[in-house]
JSON list of C-alpha atoms in Angstrom, two decimals:
[
{"chain": "A", "resi": 1, "resn": "MET", "atom": "CA", "xyz": [-119.66, -37.14, 48.82]},
{"chain": "A", "resi": 2, "resn": "SER", "atom": "CA", "xyz": [-121.82, -37.76, 51.88]},
{"chain": "A", "resi": 3, "resn": "ARG", "atom": "CA", "xyz": [-120.28, -36.79, 55.19]},
{"chain": "A", "resi": 4, "resn": "SER", "atom": "CA", "xyz": [-122.51, -39.17, 57.14]},
{"chain": "A", "resi": 5, "resn": "ARG", "atom": "CA", "xyz": [-120.90, -42.25, 58.63]},
{"chain": "A", "resi": 6, "resn": "THR", "atom": "CA", "xyz": [-122.45, -45.60, 59.45]},
{"chain": "A", "resi": 7, "resn": "ILE", "atom": "CA", "xyz": [-122.06, -46.59, 63.10]},
{"chain": "A", "resi": 8, "resn": "ASP", "atom": "CA", "xyz": [-122.55, -50.27, 63.99]},
{"chain": "A", "resi": 9, "resn": "THR", "atom": "CA", "xyz": [-124.37, -51.13, 67.18]},
{"chain": "A", "resi": 10, "resn": "PRO", "atom": "CA", "xyz": [-122.84, -53.69, 69.57]},
{"chain": "A", "resi": 11, "resn": "ASP", "atom": "CA", "xyz": [-123.85, -57.26, 68.69]},
{"chain": "A", "resi": 12, "resn": "ASP", "atom": "CA", "xyz": [-125.99, -57.77, 71.78]},
{"chain": "A", "resi": 13, "resn": "LEU", "atom": "CA", "xyz": [-128.07, -54.68, 70.96]},
{"chain": "A", "resi": 14, "resn": "ARG", "atom": "CA", "xyz": [-128.63, -55.23, 67.25]},
{"chain": "A", "resi": 15, "resn": "ASP", "atom": "CA", "xyz": [-132.14, -56.55, 67.76]},
{"chain": "A", "resi": 16, "resn": "ALA", "atom": "CA", "xyz": [-133.09, -53.57, 69.92]},
{"chain": "A", "resi": 17, "resn": "VAL", "atom": "CA", "xyz": [-131.38, -50.77, 68.02]},
{"chain": "A", "resi": 18, "resn": "PRO", "atom": "CA", "xyz": [-130.89, -50.66, 64.24]},
{"chain": "A", "resi": 19, "resn": "GLU", "atom": "CA", "xyz": [-127.79, -49.41, 62.53]},
{"chain": "A", "resi": 20, "resn": "PHE", "atom": "CA", "xyz": [-127.98, -45.69, 61.92]},
{"chain": "A", "resi": 21, "resn": "LEU", "atom": "CA", "xyz": [-126.25, -42.82, 60.23]},
{"chain": "A", "resi": 22, "resn": "VAL", "atom": "CA", "xyz": [-124.62, -40.16, 62.35]},
{"chain": "A", "resi": 23, "resn": "PRO", "atom": "CA", "xyz": [-125.94, -36.86, 60.97]},
{"chain": "A", "resi": 24, "resn": "PRO", "atom": "CA", "xyz": [-123.39, -34.52, 59.38]},
{"chain": "A", "resi": 25, "resn": "GLU", "atom": "CA", "xyz": [-123.98, -32.03, 62.19]},
{"chain": "A", "resi": 26, "resn": "THR", "atom": "CA", "xyz": [-122.50, -34.50, 64.67]},
{"chain": "A", "resi": 27, "resn": "LEU", "atom": "CA", "xyz": [-119.35, -34.91, 62.60]},
{"chain": "A", "resi": 28, "resn": "ASP", "atom": "CA", "xyz": [-119.14, -31.14, 62.15]},
{"chain": "A", "resi": 29, "resn": "THR", "atom": "CA", "xyz": [-119.00, -30.65, 65.91]},
{"chain": "A", "resi": 30, "resn": "VAL", "atom": "CA", "xyz": [-115.31, -31.52, 66.10]},
{"chain": "A", "resi": 31, "resn": "SER", "atom": "CA", "xyz": [-112.41, -32.54, 63.92]},
{"chain": "A", "resi": 32, "resn": "PRO", "atom": "CA", "xyz": [-111.02, -35.60, 65.69]},
{"chain": "A", "resi": 33, "resn": "SER", "atom": "CA", "xyz": [-107.51, -36.83, 65.03]},
{"chain": "A", "resi": 34, "resn": "GLY", "atom": "CA", "xyz": [-106.87, -39.75, 62.73]},
{"chain": "A", "resi": 35, "resn": "ASP", "atom": "CA", "xyz": [-106.66, -42.68, 65.15]},
{"chain": "A", "resi": 36, "resn": "ARG", "atom": "CA", "xyz": [-109.79, -44.27, 66.58]},
{"chain": "A", "resi": 37, "resn": "GLY", "atom": "CA", "xyz": [-109.38, -43.11, 70.17]},
{"chain": "A", "resi": 38, "resn": "GLY", "atom": "CA", "xyz": [-107.32, -39.98, 69.64]},
{"chain": "A", "resi": 39, "resn": "MET", "atom": "CA", "xyz": [-109.02, -36.76, 70.63]},
{"chain": "A", "resi": 40, "resn": "ILE", "atom": "CA", "xyz": [-107.77, -33.20, 70.32]},
{"chain": "A", "resi": 41, "resn": "ILE", "atom": "CA", "xyz": [-108.19, -31.50, 73.70]},
{"chain": "A", "resi": 42, "resn": "GLY", "atom": "CA", "xyz": [-106.70, -28.13, 72.84]},
{"chain": "A", "resi": 43, "resn": "SER", "atom": "CA", "xyz": [-103.42, -26.46, 71.95]},
{"chain": "A", "resi": 44, "resn": "GLY", "atom": "CA", "xyz": [-100.02, -26.40, 73.61]},
{"chain": "A", "resi": 45, "resn": "PRO", "atom": "CA", "xyz": [-97.79, -23.44, 74.51]},
{"chain": "A", "resi": 46, "resn": "GLN", "atom": "CA", "xyz": [-96.66, -23.02, 70.89]},
{"chain": "A", "resi": 47, "resn": "GLY", "atom": "CA", "xyz": [-100.16, -23.42, 69.45]},
{"chain": "A", "resi": 48, "resn": "GLU", "atom": "CA", "xyz": [-99.56, -27.06, 68.52]},
{"chain": "A", "resi": 49, "resn": "PRO", "atom": "CA", "xyz": [-102.55, -29.46, 68.71]},
{"chain": "A", "resi": 50, "resn": "MET", "atom": "CA", "xyz": [-102.64, -31.46, 71.94]},
{"chain": "A", "resi": 51, "resn": "SER", "atom": "CA", "xyz": [-104.44, -34.79, 71.77]},
{"chain": "A", "resi": 52, "resn": "THR", "atom": "CA", "xyz": [-104.81, -37.83, 73.97]},
{"chain": "A", "resi": 53, "resn": "SER", "atom": "CA", "xyz": [-106.12, -41.35, 73.48]},
{"chain": "A", "resi": 54, "resn": "ILE", "atom": "CA", "xyz": [-109.21, -41.24, 75.65]},
{"chain": "A", "resi": 55, "resn": "LEU", "atom": "CA", "xyz": [-110.73, -44.33, 73.98]},
{"chain": "A", "resi": 56, "resn": "ARG", "atom": "CA", "xyz": [-108.13, -47.09, 74.03]},
{"chain": "A", "resi": 57, "resn": "PRO", "atom": "CA", "xyz": [-107.71, -50.87, 73.64]},
{"chain": "A", "resi": 58, "resn": "GLN", "atom": "CA", "xyz": [-107.30, -51.01, 77.43]},
{"chain": "A", "resi": 59, "resn": "PRO", "atom": "CA", "xyz": [-109.94, -50.34, 80.10]},
{"chain": "A", "resi": 60, "resn": "THR", "atom": "CA", "xyz": [-109.38, -46.68, 80.99]},
{"chain": "A", "resi": 61, "resn": "ARG", "atom": "CA", "xyz": [-110.32, -44.50, 83.93]},
{"chain": "A", "resi": 62, "resn": "MET", "atom": "CA", "xyz": [-110.19, -40.71, 83.70]},
{"chain": "A", "resi": 63, "resn": "VAL", "atom": "CA", "xyz": [-111.23, -37.76, 85.85]},
{"chain": "A", "resi": 64, "resn": "THR", "atom": "CA", "xyz": [-112.21, -34.19, 85.04]},
{"chain": "A", "resi": 65, "resn": "VAL", "atom": "CA", "xyz": [-112.18, -31.53, 87.76]},
{"chain": "A", "resi": 66, "resn": "GLY", "atom": "CA", "xyz": [-113.73, -28.12, 87.29]},
{"chain": "A", "resi": 67, "resn": "GLY", "atom": "CA", "xyz": [-117.25, -28.37, 85.93]},
{"chain": "A", "resi": 68, "resn": "LEU", "atom": "CA", "xyz": [-119.55, -29.59, 83.19]},
{"chain": "A", "resi": 69, "resn": "TYR", "atom": "CA", "xyz": [-118.23, -27.61, 80.23]},
{"chain": "A", "resi": 70, "resn": "LEU", "atom": "CA", "xyz": [-115.06, -29.66, 79.81]},
{"chain": "A", "resi": 71, "resn": "ALA", "atom": "CA", "xyz": [-116.83, -32.98, 80.43]},
{"chain": "A", "resi": 72, "resn": "ARG", "atom": "CA", "xyz": [-119.55, -32.24, 77.87]},
{"chain": "A", "resi": 73, "resn": "GLN", "atom": "CA", "xyz": [-116.98, -31.08, 75.32]},
{"chain": "A", "resi": 74, "resn": "ILE", "atom": "CA", "xyz": [-115.15, -34.40, 75.68]},
{"chain": "A", "resi": 75, "resn": "ALA", "atom": "CA", "xyz": [-118.47, -36.24, 75.30]},
{"chain": "A", "resi": 76, "resn": "LEU", "atom": "CA", "xyz": [-119.24, -34.39, 72.05]},
{"chain": "A", "resi": 77, "resn": "ARG", "atom": "CA", "xyz": [-115.83, -35.23, 70.65]},
{"chain": "A", "resi": 78, "resn": "ALA", "atom": "CA", "xyz": [-116.18, -38.87, 71.64]},
{"chain": "A", "resi": 79, "resn": "MET", "atom": "CA", "xyz": [-119.50, -38.96, 69.79]},
{"chain": "A", "resi": 80, "resn": "ALA", "atom": "CA", "xyz": [-117.78, -37.57, 66.71]},
{"chain": "A", "resi": 81, "resn": "THR", "atom": "CA", "xyz": [-115.35, -40.51, 66.69]},
{"chain": "A", "resi": 82, "resn": "GLY", "atom": "CA", "xyz": [-118.31, -42.92, 66.67]},
{"chain": "A", "resi": 83, "resn": "ALA", "atom": "CA", "xyz": [-118.25, -43.81, 70.37]},
{"chain": "A", "resi": 84, "resn": "TRP", "atom": "CA", "xyz": [-121.30, -44.70, 72.40]},
{"chain": "A", "resi": 85, "resn": "VAL", "atom": "CA", "xyz": [-121.76, -42.25, 75.28]},
{"chain": "A", "resi": 86, "resn": "ILE", "atom": "CA", "xyz": [-123.67, -43.27, 78.39]},
{"chain": "A", "resi": 87, "resn": "VAL", "atom": "CA", "xyz": [-124.17, -40.64, 81.10]},
{"chain": "A", "resi": 88, "resn": "ALA", "atom": "CA", "xyz": [-125.09, -41.77, 84.62]},
{"chain": "A", "resi": 89, "resn": "THR", "atom": "CA", "xyz": [-126.16, -38.66, 86.50]},
{"chain": "A", "resi": 90, "resn": "GLY", "atom": "CA", "xyz": [-128.42, -37.20, 89.13]},
{"chain": "A", "resi": 91, "resn": "ARG", "atom": "CA", "xyz": [-128.87, -34.03, 87.06]},
{"chain": "A", "resi": 92, "resn": "PRO", "atom": "CA", "xyz": [-130.00, -35.09, 83.57]},
{"chain": "A", "resi": 93, "resn": "GLU", "atom": "CA", "xyz": [-131.04, -31.66, 82.28]},
{"chain": "A", "resi": 94, "resn": "PRO", "atom": "CA", "xyz": [-127.53, -30.29, 81.54]},
{"chain": "A", "resi": 95, "resn": "TRP", "atom": "CA", "xyz": [-126.71, -33.45, 79.59]},
{"chain": "A", "resi": 96, "resn": "LYS", "atom": "CA", "xyz": [-129.74, -33.42, 77.28]},
{"chain": "A", "resi": 97, "resn": "ILE", "atom": "CA", "xyz": [-127.87, -31.20, 74.85]},
{"chain": "A", "resi": 98, "resn": "LEU", "atom": "CA", "xyz": [-125.88, -34.31, 73.89]},
{"chain": "A", "resi": 99, "resn": "GLU", "atom": "CA", "xyz": [-129.08, -36.04, 72.79]},
{"chain": "A", "resi": 100, "resn": "GLN", "atom": "CA", "xyz": [-130.03, -32.95, 70.80]},
{"chain": "A", "resi": 101, "resn": "ALA", "atom": "CA", "xyz": [-126.58, -32.83, 69.19]},
{"chain": "A", "resi": 102, "resn": "ALA", "atom": "CA", "xyz": [-126.80, -36.51, 68.20]},
{"chain": "A", "resi": 103, "resn": "GLY", "atom": "CA", "xyz": [-129.94, -35.78, 66.17]},
{"chain": "A", "resi": 104, "resn": "GLU", "atom": "CA", "xyz": [-132.41, -38.30, 64.76]},
{"chain": "A", "resi": 105, "resn": "THR", "atom": "CA", "xyz": [-132.36, -41.40, 62.58]},
{"chain": "A", "resi": 106, "resn": "PRO", "atom": "CA", "xyz": [-133.87, -41.24, 59.07]},
{"chain": "A", "resi": 107, "resn": "ASP", "atom": "CA", "xyz": [-137.18, -42.49, 60.52]},
{"chain": "A", "resi": 108, "resn": "GLY", "atom": "CA", "xyz": [-137.31, -39.67, 63.07]},
{"chain": "A", "resi": 109, "resn": "GLN", "atom": "CA", "xyz": [-136.21, -41.63, 66.14]},
{"chain": "A", "resi": 110, "resn": "PRO", "atom": "CA", "xyz": [-133.52, -40.31, 68.52]},
{"chain": "A", "resi": 111, "resn": "VAL", "atom": "CA", "xyz": [-130.06, -41.51, 67.54]},
{"chain": "A", "resi": 112, "resn": "PRO", "atom": "CA", "xyz": [-129.07, -44.03, 70.23]},
{"chain": "A", "resi": 113, "resn": "LEU", "atom": "CA", "xyz": [-125.51, -42.74, 70.28]},
{"chain": "A", "resi": 114, "resn": "VAL", "atom": "CA", "xyz": [-126.24, -41.14, 73.68]},
{"chain": "A", "resi": 115, "resn": "GLN", "atom": "CA", "xyz": [-128.05, -42.55, 76.70]},
{"chain": "A", "resi": 116, "resn": "ILE", "atom": "CA", "xyz": [-128.77, -40.57, 79.86]},
{"chain": "A", "resi": 117, "resn": "ARG", "atom": "CA", "xyz": [-129.42, -42.81, 82.85]},
{"chain": "A", "resi": 118, "resn": "ARG", "atom": "CA", "xyz": [-129.84, -42.62, 86.61]},
{"chain": "A", "resi": 119, "resn": "LEU", "atom": "CA", "xyz": [-127.03, -43.19, 89.09]},
{"chain": "A", "resi": 120, "resn": "THR", "atom": "CA", "xyz": [-127.88, -46.84, 89.65]},
{"chain": "A", "resi": 121, "resn": "PRO", "atom": "CA", "xyz": [-126.07, -49.95, 88.39]},
{"chain": "A", "resi": 122, "resn": "PHE", "atom": "CA", "xyz": [-127.18, -51.23, 84.98]},
{"chain": "A", "resi": 123, "resn": "ASP", "atom": "CA", "xyz": [-125.77, -53.43, 82.23]},
{"chain": "A", "resi": 124, "resn": "LEU", "atom": "CA", "xyz": [-123.48, -51.71, 79.77]},
{"chain": "A", "resi": 125, "resn": "PRO", "atom": "CA", "xyz": [-123.32, -52.52, 76.05]},
{"chain": "A", "resi": 126, "resn": "ARG", "atom": "CA", "xyz": [-120.28, -54.48, 74.95]},
{"chain": "A", "resi": 127, "resn": "SER", "atom": "CA", "xyz": [-117.49, -52.20, 73.75]},
{"chain": "A", "resi": 128, "resn": "SER", "atom": "CA", "xyz": [-115.16, -52.89, 70.84]},
{"chain": "A", "resi": 129, "resn": "GLU", "atom": "CA", "xyz": [-112.81, -51.05, 68.52]},
{"chain": "A", "resi": 130, "resn": "ASP", "atom": "CA", "xyz": [-115.73, -50.43, 66.15]},
{"chain": "A", "resi": 131, "resn": "ALA", "atom": "CA", "xyz": [-118.04, -49.42, 69.00]},
{"chain": "A", "resi": 132, "resn": "PRO", "atom": "CA", "xyz": [-115.97, -47.84, 71.80]},
{"chain": "A", "resi": 133, "resn": "LEU", "atom": "CA", "xyz": [-117.82, -46.83, 74.93]},
{"chain": "A", "resi": 134, "resn": "LEU", "atom": "CA", "xyz": [-117.48, -43.71, 77.07]},
{"chain": "A", "resi": 135, "resn": "VAL", "atom": "CA", "xyz": [-119.29, -44.01, 80.41]},
{"chain": "A", "resi": 136, "resn": "ILE", "atom": "CA", "xyz": [-119.65, -40.64, 82.13]},
{"chain": "A", "resi": 137, "resn": "HIS", "atom": "CA", "xyz": [-120.18, -40.84, 85.89]},
{"chain": "A", "resi": 138, "resn": "ASP", "atom": "CA", "xyz": [-121.57, -37.49, 87.05]},
{"chain": "A", "resi": 139, "resn": "GLY", "atom": "CA", "xyz": [-122.16, -38.38, 90.68]},
{"chain": "A", "resi": 140, "resn": "GLY", "atom": "CA", "xyz": [-120.83, -35.49, 92.74]},
{"chain": "A", "resi": 141, "resn": "ALA", "atom": "CA", "xyz": [-117.48, -34.81, 94.36]},
{"chain": "A", "resi": 142, "resn": "VAL", "atom": "CA", "xyz": [-117.13, -38.26, 96.00]},
{"chain": "A", "resi": 143, "resn": "PRO", "atom": "CA", "xyz": [-118.41, -40.74, 93.40]},
{"chain": "A", "resi": 144, "resn": "GLN", "atom": "CA", "xyz": [-119.19, -44.37, 94.05]},
{"chain": "A", "resi": 145, "resn": "GLU", "atom": "CA", "xyz": [-117.54, -46.97, 91.84]},
{"chain": "A", "resi": 146, "resn": "LEU", "atom": "CA", "xyz": [-120.65, -48.01, 89.89]},
{"chain": "A", "resi": 147, "resn": "PHE", "atom": "CA", "xyz": [-119.12, -48.56, 86.44]},
{"chain": "A", "resi": 148, "resn": "PRO", "atom": "CA", "xyz": [-115.42, -49.40, 86.74]},
{"chain": "A", "resi": 149, "resn": "PRO", "atom": "CA", "xyz": [-113.80, -49.88, 83.33]},
{"chain": "A", "resi": 150, "resn": "ARG", "atom": "CA", "xyz": [-113.47, -53.62, 82.77]},
{"chain": "A", "resi": 151, "resn": "SER", "atom": "CA", "xyz": [-113.33, -54.08, 79.00]},
{"chain": "A", "resi": 152, "resn": "ALA", "atom": "CA", "xyz": [-111.12, -53.01, 76.14]},
{"chain": "A", "resi": 153, "resn": "TRP", "atom": "CA", "xyz": [-112.37, -49.83, 74.47]},
{"chain": "A", "resi": 154, "resn": "GLN", "atom": "CA", "xyz": [-114.32, -48.79, 77.57]},
{"chain": "A", "resi": 155, "resn": "THR", "atom": "CA", "xyz": [-113.46, -45.55, 79.32]},
{"chain": "A", "resi": 156, "resn": "THR", "atom": "CA", "xyz": [-115.16, -44.40, 82.50]},
{"chain": "A", "resi": 157, "resn": "MET", "atom": "CA", "xyz": [-114.92, -40.65, 83.08]},
{"chain": "A", "resi": 158, "resn": "TYR", "atom": "CA", "xyz": [-115.65, -39.28, 86.55]},
{"chain": "A", "resi": 159, "resn": "VAL", "atom": "CA", "xyz": [-116.90, -35.68, 86.54]},
{"chain": "A", "resi": 160, "resn": "LEU", "atom": "CA", "xyz": [-115.85, -33.96, 89.76]},
{"chain": "A", "resi": 161, "resn": "PRO", "atom": "CA", "xyz": [-117.18, -30.42, 90.34]},
{"chain": "A", "resi": 162, "resn": "TYR", "atom": "CA", "xyz": [-114.37, -29.82, 92.84]},
{"chain": "A", "resi": 163, "resn": "LEU", "atom": "CA", "xyz": [-111.80, -31.78, 94.83]},
{"chain": "A", "resi": 164, "resn": "HIS", "atom": "CA", "xyz": [-113.24, -33.12, 98.08]},
{"chain": "A", "resi": 165, "resn": "PRO", "atom": "CA", "xyz": [-110.85, -34.34, 100.82]},
{"chain": "A", "resi": 166, "resn": "GLN", "atom": "CA", "xyz": [-112.42, -37.81, 100.69]},
{"chain": "A", "resi": 167, "resn": "VAL", "atom": "CA", "xyz": [-111.85, -38.29, 96.96]},
{"chain": "A", "resi": 168, "resn": "GLY", "atom": "CA", "xyz": [-108.25, -39.28, 97.67]},
{"chain": "A", "resi": 169, "resn": "ASN", "atom": "CA", "xyz": [-109.51, -42.33, 99.59]},
{"chain": "A", "resi": 170, "resn": "GLY", "atom": "CA", "xyz": [-111.32, -43.83, 96.60]},
{"chain": "A", "resi": 171, "resn": "THR", "atom": "CA", "xyz": [-110.21, -45.46, 93.37]},
{"chain": "A", "resi": 172, "resn": "ALA", "atom": "CA", "xyz": [-111.61, -42.88, 90.94]},
{"chain": "A", "resi": 173, "resn": "ALA", "atom": "CA", "xyz": [-108.81, -40.35, 91.49]},
{"chain": "A", "resi": 174, "resn": "ASN", "atom": "CA", "xyz": [-106.01, -42.55, 92.81]},
{"chain": "A", "resi": 175, "resn": "THR", "atom": "CA", "xyz": [-106.03, -45.00, 89.91]},
{"chain": "A", "resi": 176, "resn": "ALA", "atom": "CA", "xyz": [-106.98, -42.64, 87.06]},
{"chain": "A", "resi": 177, "resn": "ASP", "atom": "CA", "xyz": [-105.01, -43.04, 83.83]},
{"chain": "A", "resi": 178, "resn": "LEU", "atom": "CA", "xyz": [-105.73, -39.43, 82.89]},
{"chain": "A", "resi": 179, "resn": "VAL", "atom": "CA", "xyz": [-106.79, -36.41, 84.96]},
{"chain": "A", "resi": 180, "resn": "LEU", "atom": "CA", "xyz": [-107.87, -33.11, 83.41]},
{"chain": "A", "resi": 181, "resn": "LEU", "atom": "CA", "xyz": [-107.68, -30.28, 85.94]},
{"chain": "A", "resi": 182, "resn": "GLN", "atom": "CA", "xyz": [-109.04, -26.78, 85.53]},
{"chain": "A", "resi": 183, "resn": "ARG", "atom": "CA", "xyz": [-108.20, -23.90, 87.88]},
{"chain": "A", "resi": 184, "resn": "LEU", "atom": "CA", "xyz": [-108.42, -24.82, 91.57]},
{"chain": "A", "resi": 185, "resn": "PRO", "atom": "CA", "xyz": [-108.61, -22.72, 94.74]},
{"chain": "A", "resi": 186, "resn": "ALA", "atom": "CA", "xyz": [-105.46, -22.87, 96.85]},
{"chain": "A", "resi": 187, "resn": "ASN", "atom": "CA", "xyz": [-106.80, -25.45, 99.33]},
{"chain": "A", "resi": 188, "resn": "GLN", "atom": "CA", "xyz": [-107.95, -27.79, 96.54]},
{"chain": "A", "resi": 189, "resn": "ALA", "atom": "CA", "xyz": [-104.65, -27.33, 94.70]},
{"chain": "A", "resi": 190, "resn": "GLN", "atom": "CA", "xyz": [-102.84, -28.42, 97.86]},
{"chain": "A", "resi": 191, "resn": "LEU", "atom": "CA", "xyz": [-105.11, -31.45, 98.04]},
{"chain": "A", "resi": 192, "resn": "ALA", "atom": "CA", "xyz": [-104.34, -32.25, 94.39]},
{"chain": "A", "resi": 193, "resn": "GLY", "atom": "CA", "xyz": [-100.66, -32.07, 95.28]},
{"chain": "A", "resi": 194, "resn": "ARG", "atom": "CA", "xyz": [-101.10, -34.68, 98.00]},
{"chain": "A", "resi": 195, "resn": "ILE", "atom": "CA", "xyz": [-103.25, -37.02, 95.90]},
{"chain": "A", "resi": 196, "resn": "TRP", "atom": "CA", "xyz": [-101.04, -36.96, 92.81]},
{"chain": "A", "resi": 197, "resn": "HIS", "atom": "CA", "xyz": [-97.66, -36.18, 94.43]},
{"chain": "A", "resi": 198, "resn": "LEU", "atom": "CA", "xyz": [-97.16, -32.85, 92.67]},
{"chain": "A", "resi": 199, "resn": "HIS", "atom": "CA", "xyz": [-94.24, -30.48, 93.11]},
{"chain": "A", "resi": 200, "resn": "PRO", "atom": "CA", "xyz": [-94.88, -27.03, 94.68]},
{"chain": "A", "resi": 201, "resn": "PRO", "atom": "CA", "xyz": [-94.59, -25.15, 91.33]},
{"chain": "A", "resi": 202, "resn": "GLN", "atom": "CA", "xyz": [-97.21, -27.49, 89.84]},
{"chain": "A", "resi": 203, "resn": "VAL", "atom": "CA", "xyz": [-99.54, -26.89, 92.79]},
{"chain": "A", "resi": 204, "resn": "GLN", "atom": "CA", "xyz": [-99.10, -23.14, 92.31]},
{"chain": "A", "resi": 205, "resn": "GLN", "atom": "CA", "xyz": [-99.80, -23.40, 88.58]},
{"chain": "A", "resi": 206, "resn": "LEU", "atom": "CA", "xyz": [-103.17, -25.03, 89.27]},
{"chain": "A", "resi": 207, "resn": "THR", "atom": "CA", "xyz": [-104.30, -21.86, 91.07]},
{"chain": "A", "resi": 208, "resn": "THR", "atom": "CA", "xyz": [-103.39, -19.52, 88.20]},
{"chain": "A", "resi": 209, "resn": "LEU", "atom": "CA", "xyz": [-104.93, -21.26, 85.17]},
{"chain": "A", "resi": 210, "resn": "LYS", "atom": "CA", "xyz": [-107.18, -19.13, 82.98]},
{"chain": "A", "resi": 211, "resn": "ASP", "atom": "CA", "xyz": [-110.78, -20.14, 82.28]},
{"chain": "A", "resi": 212, "resn": "ASP", "atom": "CA", "xyz": [-109.64, -21.93, 79.10]},
{"chain": "A", "resi": 213, "resn": "GLY", "atom": "CA", "xyz": [-106.65, -23.57, 80.78]},
{"chain": "A", "resi": 214, "resn": "VAL", "atom": "CA", "xyz": [-106.37, -27.27, 81.62]},
{"chain": "A", "resi": 215, "resn": "ILE", "atom": "CA", "xyz": [-103.60, -29.44, 83.00]},
{"chain": "A", "resi": 216, "resn": "ALA", "atom": "CA", "xyz": [-103.47, -32.98, 81.58]},
{"chain": "A", "resi": 217, "resn": "LEU", "atom": "CA", "xyz": [-102.00, -35.18, 84.29]},
{"chain": "A", "resi": 218, "resn": "GLY", "atom": "CA", "xyz": [-100.96, -38.79, 83.80]},
{"chain": "A", "resi": 219, "resn": "ASN", "atom": "CA", "xyz": [-98.11, -41.21, 84.35]},
{"chain": "A", "resi": 220, "resn": "MET", "atom": "CA", "xyz": [-95.03, -38.99, 84.02]},
{"chain": "A", "resi": 221, "resn": "VAL", "atom": "CA", "xyz": [-97.20, -36.45, 82.17]},
{"chain": "A", "resi": 222, "resn": "TRP", "atom": "CA", "xyz": [-97.89, -32.81, 83.06]},
{"chain": "A", "resi": 223, "resn": "ASN", "atom": "CA", "xyz": [-99.16, -30.92, 80.02]},
{"chain": "A", "resi": 224, "resn": "PRO", "atom": "CA", "xyz": [-100.64, -27.41, 80.14]},
{"chain": "A", "resi": 225, "resn": "ILE", "atom": "CA", "xyz": [-103.36, -27.13, 77.49]},
{"chain": "A", "resi": 226, "resn": "GLN", "atom": "CA", "xyz": [-105.45, -24.25, 76.21]},
{"chain": "A", "resi": 227, "resn": "LEU", "atom": "CA", "xyz": [-108.94, -25.45, 75.34]},
{"chain": "A", "resi": 228, "resn": "VAL", "atom": "CA", "xyz": [-110.10, -24.78, 71.79]},
{"chain": "A", "resi": 229, "resn": "THR", "atom": "CA", "xyz": [-113.57, -24.84, 70.31]},
{"chain": "A", "resi": 230, "resn": "ASN", "atom": "CA", "xyz": [-115.34, -24.17, 67.03]},
{"chain": "A", "resi": 231, "resn": "LYS", "atom": "CA", "xyz": [-118.55, -22.54, 65.93]},
{"chain": "A", "resi": 232, "resn": "ARG", "atom": "CA", "xyz": [-120.66, -25.69, 66.22]},
{"chain": "A", "resi": 233, "resn": "GLU", "atom": "CA", "xyz": [-119.44, -26.48, 69.74]},
{"chain": "A", "resi": 234, "resn": "GLN", "atom": "CA", "xyz": [-120.10, -22.90, 70.80]},
{"chain": "A", "resi": 235, "resn": "GLU", "atom": "CA", "xyz": [-123.66, -23.17, 69.52]},
{"chain": "A", "resi": 236, "resn": "ILE", "atom": "CA", "xyz": [-124.16, -26.28, 71.67]},
{"chain": "A", "resi": 237, "resn": "LEU", "atom": "CA", "xyz": [-122.12, -25.48, 74.79]},
{"chain": "A", "resi": 238, "resn": "GLY", "atom": "CA", "xyz": [-121.60, -21.74, 74.74]},
{"chain": "A", "resi": 239, "resn": "PRO", "atom": "CA", "xyz": [-118.19, -20.11, 75.27]},
{"chain": "A", "resi": 240, "resn": "ILE", "atom": "CA", "xyz": [-115.28, -21.95, 76.88]},
{"chain": "A", "resi": 241, "resn": "ARG", "atom": "CA", "xyz": [-115.44, -21.57, 80.64]},
{"chain": "A", "resi": 242, "resn": "ARG", "atom": "CA", "xyz": [-114.61, -23.14, 83.95]},
{"chain": "A", "resi": 243, "resn": "GLY", "atom": "CA", "xyz": [-117.57, -24.49, 85.90]},
{"chain": "A", "resi": 244, "resn": "ASP", "atom": "CA", "xyz": [-121.09, -25.53, 84.94]}
]
């Protein structure tokens, strides 16, 4: 049985981009959970799988803090669910591995599952349950609101290399549905406590996370997670780490 899967392009792009088959290597990158938007992030304290619905029927805003490894891992796993991934960045080189991981169509053209664009406004493809959209905004520690999530099945993920004091004044962090935090220095952990109204033990925990540790923070949610990977992800991204 073929392990390739047909991915439909959004209706308004059908004339520009044909339907294509995701190569088996893309599906081998991760083993996503059964629902469309569910994504395994890692394991919990007892080794149980920890997943979250990053691609949802509602417009979704999320933030990662700590570096490119985690953000690119999430992008790979979104690709494996059949999502379109658009990266708006001022540093395209580190993201080109996503294009390489997506592979080529049967006629040798790059699979249009991934687009890497500049940090300027542009029209996004229409998202749907069959073609969810992950927009990755890699615009530094104080990002502008260029691509706010407005449609069902669209998630905008802001990649913050560290917590800047001004980030608490914007909408990216304050209104995020999900925040994934890696280890923070003490001053940034204190800032996280003020932005997200954390208790002192939670602030302290942020300073002691291991390189493979993440805190998933949401509405009434505080989940410590240990990142997990597999052989294919390691070939693409290298070992699990904090930072770029």
